[in-house]
Coordinates of C-alpha atoms and ligand atoms in Angstrom, one line a residue:
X103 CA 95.8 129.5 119.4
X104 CA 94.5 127.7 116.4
X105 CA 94.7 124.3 115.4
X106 CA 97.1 123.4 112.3
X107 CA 96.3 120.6 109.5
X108 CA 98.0 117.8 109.8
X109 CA 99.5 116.2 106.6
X110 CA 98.9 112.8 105.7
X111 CA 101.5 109.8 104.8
X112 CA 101.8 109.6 102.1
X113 CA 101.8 113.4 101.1
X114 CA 105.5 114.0 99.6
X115 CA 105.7 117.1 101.5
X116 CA 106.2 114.7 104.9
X117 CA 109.6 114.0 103.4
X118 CA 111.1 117.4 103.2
X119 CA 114.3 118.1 105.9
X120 CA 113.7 120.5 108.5
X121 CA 116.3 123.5 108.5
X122 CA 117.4 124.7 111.7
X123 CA 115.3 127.5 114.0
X124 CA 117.6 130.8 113.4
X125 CA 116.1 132.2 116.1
X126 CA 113.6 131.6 119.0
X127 CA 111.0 134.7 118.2
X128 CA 107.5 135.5 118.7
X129 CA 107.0 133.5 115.3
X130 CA 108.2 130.2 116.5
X131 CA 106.5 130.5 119.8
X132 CA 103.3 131.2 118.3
X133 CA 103.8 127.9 116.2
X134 CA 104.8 125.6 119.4
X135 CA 101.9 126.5 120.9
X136 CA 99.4 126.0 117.9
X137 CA 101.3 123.1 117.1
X138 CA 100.7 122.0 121.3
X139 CA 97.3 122.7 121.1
X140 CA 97.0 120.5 117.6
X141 CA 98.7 117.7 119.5
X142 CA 96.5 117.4 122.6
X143 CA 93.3 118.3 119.9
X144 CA 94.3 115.0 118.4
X145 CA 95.1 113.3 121.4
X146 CA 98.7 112.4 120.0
X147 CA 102.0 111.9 122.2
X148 CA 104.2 113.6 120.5
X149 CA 104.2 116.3 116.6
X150 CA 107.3 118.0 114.9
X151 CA 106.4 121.1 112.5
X152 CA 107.5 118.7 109.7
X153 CA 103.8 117.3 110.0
X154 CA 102.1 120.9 110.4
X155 CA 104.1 121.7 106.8
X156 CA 106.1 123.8 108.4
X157 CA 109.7 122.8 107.7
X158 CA 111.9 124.2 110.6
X159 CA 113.2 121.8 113.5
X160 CA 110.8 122.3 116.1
X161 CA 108.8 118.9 118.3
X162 CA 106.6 118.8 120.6
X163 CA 105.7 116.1 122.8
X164 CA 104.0 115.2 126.4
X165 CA 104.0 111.2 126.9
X166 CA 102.7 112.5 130.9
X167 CA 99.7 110.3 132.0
X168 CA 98.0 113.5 132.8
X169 CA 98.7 115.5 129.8
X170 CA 100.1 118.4 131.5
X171 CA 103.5 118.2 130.8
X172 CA 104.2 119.4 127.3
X173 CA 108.2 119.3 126.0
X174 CA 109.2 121.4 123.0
X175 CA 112.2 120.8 121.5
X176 CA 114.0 123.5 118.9
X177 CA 116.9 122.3 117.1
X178 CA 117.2 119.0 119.0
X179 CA 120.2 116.6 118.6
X180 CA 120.5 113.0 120.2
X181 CA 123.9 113.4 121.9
X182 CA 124.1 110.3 123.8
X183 CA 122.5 107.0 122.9
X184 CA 122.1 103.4 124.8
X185 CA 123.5 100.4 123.0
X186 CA 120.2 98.7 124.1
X187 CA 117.4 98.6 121.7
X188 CA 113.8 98.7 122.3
X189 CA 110.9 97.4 120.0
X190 CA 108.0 99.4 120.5
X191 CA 104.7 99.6 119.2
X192 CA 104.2 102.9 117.5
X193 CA 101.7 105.2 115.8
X194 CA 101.9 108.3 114.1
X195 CA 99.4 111.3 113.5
X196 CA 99.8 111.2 110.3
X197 CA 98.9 108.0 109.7
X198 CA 96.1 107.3 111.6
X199 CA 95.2 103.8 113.2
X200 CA 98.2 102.2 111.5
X201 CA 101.0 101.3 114.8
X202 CA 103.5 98.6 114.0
X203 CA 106.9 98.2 115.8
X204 CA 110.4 100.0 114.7
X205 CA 113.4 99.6 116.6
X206 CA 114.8 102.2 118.4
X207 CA 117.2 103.7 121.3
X208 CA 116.1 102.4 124.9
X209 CA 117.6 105.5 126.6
X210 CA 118.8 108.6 124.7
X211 CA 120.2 112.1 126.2
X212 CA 118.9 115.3 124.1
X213 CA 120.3 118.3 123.9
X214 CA 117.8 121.5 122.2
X215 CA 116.4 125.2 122.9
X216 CA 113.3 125.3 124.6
X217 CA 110.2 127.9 124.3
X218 CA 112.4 130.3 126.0
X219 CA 115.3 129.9 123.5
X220 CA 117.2 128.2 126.5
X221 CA 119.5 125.3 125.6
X222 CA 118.7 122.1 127.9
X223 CA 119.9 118.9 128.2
X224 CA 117.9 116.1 129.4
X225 CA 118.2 112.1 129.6
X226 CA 115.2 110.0 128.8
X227 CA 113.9 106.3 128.4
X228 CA 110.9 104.4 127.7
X229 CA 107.9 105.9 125.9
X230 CA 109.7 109.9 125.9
X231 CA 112.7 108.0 124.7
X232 CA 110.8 106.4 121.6
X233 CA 108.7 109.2 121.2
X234 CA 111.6 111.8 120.5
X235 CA 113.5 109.3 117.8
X236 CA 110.0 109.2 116.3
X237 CA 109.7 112.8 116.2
X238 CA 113.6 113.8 115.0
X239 CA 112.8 111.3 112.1
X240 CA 109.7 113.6 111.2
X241 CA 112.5 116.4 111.0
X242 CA 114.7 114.6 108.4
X243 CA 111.7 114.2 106.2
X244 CA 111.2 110.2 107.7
X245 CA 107.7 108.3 108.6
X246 CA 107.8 105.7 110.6
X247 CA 106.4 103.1 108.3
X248 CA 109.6 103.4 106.1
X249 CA 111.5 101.3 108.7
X250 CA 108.5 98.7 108.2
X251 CA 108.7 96.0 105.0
X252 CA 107.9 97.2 101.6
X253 CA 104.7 94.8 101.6
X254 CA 104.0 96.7 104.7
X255 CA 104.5 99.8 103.1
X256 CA 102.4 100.0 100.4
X257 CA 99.4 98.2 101.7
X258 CA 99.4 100.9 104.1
X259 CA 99.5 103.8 101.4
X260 CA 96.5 101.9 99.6
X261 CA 94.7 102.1 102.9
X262 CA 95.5 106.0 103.2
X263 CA 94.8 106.9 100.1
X264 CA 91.5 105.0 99.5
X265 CA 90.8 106.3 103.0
X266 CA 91.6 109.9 101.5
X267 CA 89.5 109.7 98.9
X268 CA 86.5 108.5 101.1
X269 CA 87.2 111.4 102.6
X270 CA 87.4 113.8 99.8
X271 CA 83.8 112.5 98.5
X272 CA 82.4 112.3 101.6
X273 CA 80.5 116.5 101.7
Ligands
NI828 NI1 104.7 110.7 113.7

């Protein structure tokens, strides 16, 4: 297993739209494990391929207390949806130590293949709930801080990219 780079709001390749998986093969399940491994590495909740610059409709996610109970997701589609709303605080890999609020879905039902190629179908609520609308945005080239204000927005691609270029000189 090796661990993938992460791209970084706001790197234009973070907007790109996933294509669908064609077919569940030893390709694609060596990327959902690398991109598992990446996603405990990082201590994140939840990483679609979108982030790993890989631009086919795979997630992976494990919002488990214990960390032990990864969910991948190939293909996925939201196929049932709660009226209710839920506001929840939210960060993202890819941009680190920003978390702000976005509205969302309380309880959703998803339908996708798994690691085995096997459709499922699955309700969820709460963090998994916000966590997968999080991710399927990832998919369809969305960040989470687009739902934010424009104010918002740009004072956090100042931060990123000064914080990049910190980075960059930093040898
Ligand atoms: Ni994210």
């Amino acid at each position: 297993m090796s661990l993938l780079n992460i791209l970084r709001y706001p790197d234009p390749r973070l907007h790109t739209v996933a294509k669908p998986v064609h077919e569940v093969d030893e390709r694609i399940r060596t990327l959902v494990d690398d991109m598992l491994a990446t996603m405990y590495a990082a201590d994140g909740v939840g990483l679609a391929a979108t982030q790993v610059d890989v631009h086919e409709q795979v997630i992976v996610l494990d919002t488990s207390e214990s960390r032990d109970r990864p969910r991948v997701l190939i293909n996925p589609e939201i196929v049932e949806r709660s009226d209710e709303t839920v506001l929840a605080e939210e960060g993202c890999l890819s941009v680190p130590l920003v978390y702000d609020k976005v509205p969302r879905h309380a309880r959703v039902t998803v339908q996708a293949l798994g690691r085995d190629g096997a459709l499922q179908r699955f309700d969820t609520e709460g963090l998994e709930a916000v966590c997968v609308q999080h991710e399927m945005d990832h998919l369809r080239g969305k960040v989470f801080v687009e739902y934010l204000s424009s104010l918002k927005r740009d004072r956090i691609k100042t931060r990123m990219l000064k914080k990049a270029r910190e980075e960059a000189t930093r040898v």
